[in-house]
Coordinates of C-alpha atoms in Angstrom, one line a residue:
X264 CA -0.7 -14.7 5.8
X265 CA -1.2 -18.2 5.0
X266 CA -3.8 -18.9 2.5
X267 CA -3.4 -20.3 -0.8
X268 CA -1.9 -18.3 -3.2
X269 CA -1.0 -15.5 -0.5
X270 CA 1.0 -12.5 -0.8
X271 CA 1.8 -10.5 2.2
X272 CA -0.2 -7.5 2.6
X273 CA -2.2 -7.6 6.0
X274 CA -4.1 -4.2 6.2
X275 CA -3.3 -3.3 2.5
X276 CA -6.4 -1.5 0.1
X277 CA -7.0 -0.4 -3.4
X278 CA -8.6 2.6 -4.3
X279 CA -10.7 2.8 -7.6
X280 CA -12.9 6.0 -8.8
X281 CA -15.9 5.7 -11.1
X282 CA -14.7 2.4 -11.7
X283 CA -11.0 3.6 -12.8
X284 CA -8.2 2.6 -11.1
X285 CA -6.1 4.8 -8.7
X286 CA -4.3 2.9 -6.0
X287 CA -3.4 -0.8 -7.5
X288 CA -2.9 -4.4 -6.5
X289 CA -0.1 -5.4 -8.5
X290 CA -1.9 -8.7 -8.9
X291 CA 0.4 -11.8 -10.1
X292 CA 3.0 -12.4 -13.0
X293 CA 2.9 -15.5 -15.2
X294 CA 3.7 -18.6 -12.8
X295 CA 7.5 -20.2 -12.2
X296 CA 9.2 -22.5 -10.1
X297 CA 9.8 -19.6 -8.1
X298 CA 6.1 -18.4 -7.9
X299 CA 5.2 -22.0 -4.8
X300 CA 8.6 -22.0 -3.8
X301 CA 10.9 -21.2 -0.6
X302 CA 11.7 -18.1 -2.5
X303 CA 8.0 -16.4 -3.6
X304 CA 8.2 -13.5 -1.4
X305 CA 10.6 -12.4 -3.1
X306 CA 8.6 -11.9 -6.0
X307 CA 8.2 -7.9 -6.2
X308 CA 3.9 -8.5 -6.4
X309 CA 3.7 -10.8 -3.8
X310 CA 5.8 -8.9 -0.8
X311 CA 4.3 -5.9 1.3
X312 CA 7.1 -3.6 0.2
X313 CA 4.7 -3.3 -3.1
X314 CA 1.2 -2.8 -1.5
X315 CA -0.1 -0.1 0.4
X316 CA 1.9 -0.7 3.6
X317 CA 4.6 0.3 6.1
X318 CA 8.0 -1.0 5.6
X319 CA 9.2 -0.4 9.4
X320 CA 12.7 -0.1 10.4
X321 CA 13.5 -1.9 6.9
X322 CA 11.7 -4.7 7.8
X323 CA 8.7 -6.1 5.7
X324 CA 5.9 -8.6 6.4
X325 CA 6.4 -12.2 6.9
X326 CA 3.6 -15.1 5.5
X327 CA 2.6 -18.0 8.2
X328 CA -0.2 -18.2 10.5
X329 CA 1.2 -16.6 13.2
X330 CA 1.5 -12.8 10.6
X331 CA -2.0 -11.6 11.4
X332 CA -4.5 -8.8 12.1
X333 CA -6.0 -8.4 15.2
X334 CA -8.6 -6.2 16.9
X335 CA -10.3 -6.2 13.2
X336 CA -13.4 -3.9 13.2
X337 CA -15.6 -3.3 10.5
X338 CA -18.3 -0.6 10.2
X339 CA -20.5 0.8 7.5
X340 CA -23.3 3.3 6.8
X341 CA -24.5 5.6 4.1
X342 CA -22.0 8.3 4.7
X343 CA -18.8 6.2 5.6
X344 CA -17.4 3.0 5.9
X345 CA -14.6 2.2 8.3
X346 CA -12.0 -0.4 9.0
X347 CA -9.2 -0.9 11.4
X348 CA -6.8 -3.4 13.0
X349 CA -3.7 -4.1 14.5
X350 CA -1.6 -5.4 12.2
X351 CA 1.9 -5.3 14.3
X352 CA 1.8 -9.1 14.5
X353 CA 2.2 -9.7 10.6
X354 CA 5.8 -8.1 10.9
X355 CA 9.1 -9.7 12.5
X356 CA 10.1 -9.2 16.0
X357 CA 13.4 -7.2 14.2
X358 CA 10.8 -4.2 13.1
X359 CA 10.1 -3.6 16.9
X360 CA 6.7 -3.0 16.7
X361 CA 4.3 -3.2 20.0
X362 CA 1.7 -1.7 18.4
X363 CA 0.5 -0.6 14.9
X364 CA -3.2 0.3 14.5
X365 CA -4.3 1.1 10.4
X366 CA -7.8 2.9 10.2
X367 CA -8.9 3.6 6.6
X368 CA -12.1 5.5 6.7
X369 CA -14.2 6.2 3.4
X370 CA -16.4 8.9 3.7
X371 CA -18.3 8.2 0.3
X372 CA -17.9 10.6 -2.4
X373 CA -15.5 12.9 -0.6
X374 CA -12.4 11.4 0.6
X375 CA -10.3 8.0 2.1
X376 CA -8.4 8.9 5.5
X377 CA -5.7 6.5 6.0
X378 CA -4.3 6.6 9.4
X379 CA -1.7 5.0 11.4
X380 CA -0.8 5.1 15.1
X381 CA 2.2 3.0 16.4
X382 CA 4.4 2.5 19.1
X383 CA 7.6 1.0 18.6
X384 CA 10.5 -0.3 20.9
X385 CA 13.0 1.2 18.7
X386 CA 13.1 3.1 15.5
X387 CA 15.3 3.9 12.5
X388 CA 13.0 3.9 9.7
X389 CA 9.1 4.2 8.2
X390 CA 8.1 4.2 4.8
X391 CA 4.6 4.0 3.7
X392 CA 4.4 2.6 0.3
X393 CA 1.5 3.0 -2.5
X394 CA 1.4 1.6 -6.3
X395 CA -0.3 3.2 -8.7
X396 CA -0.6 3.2 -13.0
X397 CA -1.4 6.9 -13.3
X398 CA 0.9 9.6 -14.2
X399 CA 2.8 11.3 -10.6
X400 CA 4.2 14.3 -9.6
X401 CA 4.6 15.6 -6.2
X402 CA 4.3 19.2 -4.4
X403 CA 5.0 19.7 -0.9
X404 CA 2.1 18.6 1.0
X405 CA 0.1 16.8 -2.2
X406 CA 0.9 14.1 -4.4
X407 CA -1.0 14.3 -7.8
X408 CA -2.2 11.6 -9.9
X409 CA -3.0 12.4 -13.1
X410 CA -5.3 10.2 -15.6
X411 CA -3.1 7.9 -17.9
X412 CA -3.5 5.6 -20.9
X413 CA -4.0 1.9 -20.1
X414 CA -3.2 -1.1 -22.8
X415 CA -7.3 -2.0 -23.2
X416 CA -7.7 1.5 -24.5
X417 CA -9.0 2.6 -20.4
X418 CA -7.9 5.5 -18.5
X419 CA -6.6 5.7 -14.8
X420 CA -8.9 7.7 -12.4
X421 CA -7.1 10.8 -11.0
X422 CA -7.2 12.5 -8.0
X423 CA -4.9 13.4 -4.6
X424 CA -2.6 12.3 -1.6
X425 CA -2.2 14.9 0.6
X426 CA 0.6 14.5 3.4
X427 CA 2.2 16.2 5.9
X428 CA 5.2 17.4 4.6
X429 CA 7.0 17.9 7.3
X430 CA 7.0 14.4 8.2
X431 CA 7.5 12.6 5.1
X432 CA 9.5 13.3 1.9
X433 CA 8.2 11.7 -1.5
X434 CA 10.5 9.2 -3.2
X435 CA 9.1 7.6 -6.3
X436 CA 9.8 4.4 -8.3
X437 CA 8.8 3.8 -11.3
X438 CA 8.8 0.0 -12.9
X439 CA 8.6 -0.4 -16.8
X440 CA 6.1 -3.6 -17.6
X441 CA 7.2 -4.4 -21.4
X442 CA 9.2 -7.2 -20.4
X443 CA 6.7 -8.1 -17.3
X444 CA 4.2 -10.8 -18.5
X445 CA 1.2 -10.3 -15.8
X446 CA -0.9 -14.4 -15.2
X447 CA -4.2 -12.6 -16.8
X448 CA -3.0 -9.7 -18.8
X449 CA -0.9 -6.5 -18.3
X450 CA -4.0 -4.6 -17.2
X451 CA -1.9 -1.6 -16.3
X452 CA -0.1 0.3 -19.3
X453 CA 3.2 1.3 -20.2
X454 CA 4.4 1.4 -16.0
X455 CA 3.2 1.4 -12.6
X456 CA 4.8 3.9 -10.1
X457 CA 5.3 2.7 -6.5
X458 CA 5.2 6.3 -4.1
X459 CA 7.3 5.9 -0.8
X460 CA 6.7 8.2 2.0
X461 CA 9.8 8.3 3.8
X462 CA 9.3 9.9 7.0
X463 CA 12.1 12.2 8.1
X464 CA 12.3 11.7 11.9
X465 CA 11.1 8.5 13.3
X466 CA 9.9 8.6 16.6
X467 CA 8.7 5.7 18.8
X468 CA 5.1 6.4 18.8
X469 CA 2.9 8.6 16.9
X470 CA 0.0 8.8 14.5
X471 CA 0.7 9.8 10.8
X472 CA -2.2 10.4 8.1
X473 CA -2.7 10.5 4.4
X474 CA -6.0 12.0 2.6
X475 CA -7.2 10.3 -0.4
X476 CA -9.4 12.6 -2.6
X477 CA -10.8 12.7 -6.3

């Protein structure tokens, strides 16, 4: 977390289907003052509260050197492609966390497992966070995104989340873009919609998984 032009999202992934899109980057609004300044992360598209990430014990990632993975592994084949790391060091001391492995594993043409074992020296909160420009609505155990319109005359992709309901509740936020003026072009439609998985008891360690399908 400190390249040029960063934004803070250490372990963070899209997913696209048939070339739609499904989970997002944000990407970046029409530079400001405020876009190289002491204040950019707190620019909604540039913090980790707004990518695919954990926001733990209400506390988000942090840019500098020091807010890295580690333990990165990286392995791929014709049926699956897999990547891990640690990425407990990109967060504060405050979030608490000793430990925080990410595994995404694509098994091509079927499904994206995203997995996440942690151990913690306290907890209060977890939220798992995920943006996306399709259309949402939530049943226990799966979230659905349905295809939507987008402003080049493109659809979304659509496809799944499943969760385990009995960890998380769904919360979902939904951001208009009229008035948001994107650096290369709104390439996302009327609104994005960011999903929160809120777990509902936080222990100190555990492993907690979402299932990405078409």
């Amino acid at each position: 977390n400190e390249e040029s032009h960063n934004h803070n999202d250490i372990g963070h992934f899209v997913v696209y289907s048939d070339g739609k899109p499904l989970i997002v980057d944000i990407g970046v609004e029409d530079y400001t003052s405020k876009t190289f300044g002491p204040d950019r992360y707190d620019i909604w598209t540039m913090n980790s509260s707004h990518h695919s990430l954990p926001t733990v014990n209400g506390e988000q990632q942090l840019p500098g050197a020091e807010h890295k993975a580690t333990d990165v592994i990286f392995t791929d084949d014709q049926s699956t492609a897999s990547f891990s790391c640690d990425i407990a060091s990109a967060y504060p001391d405050a979030a608490g966390i000793s430990r925080w492995k990410r595994e995404i594993r694509f098994e091509r043409g079927e499904r994206i497992t995203v997995a996440d074992t942690f151990e913690l020296s306290h907890s209060e909160s977890i939220e798992m966070s995920a943006m996306t420009p399709c259309s949402v609505r939530g049943e226990d155990g799966t979230v659905h995104l349905d295809e939507d319109g987008l402003d080049d005359g493109g659809k979304t992709a659509s496809g799944r989340i499943q969760y385990d309901p009995s960890v998380f509740d769904i919360q979902l936020d939904t951001y208009p873009l009229a008035e948001v003026s994107f650096k290369r072009g709104n390439p996302w439609g009327e609104s994005l919609t960011r999903i929160r998985f809120v777990a509902k008891e936080v222990p100190t360690s555990g492993t907690s998984t979402l299932v990405i399908t078409p």
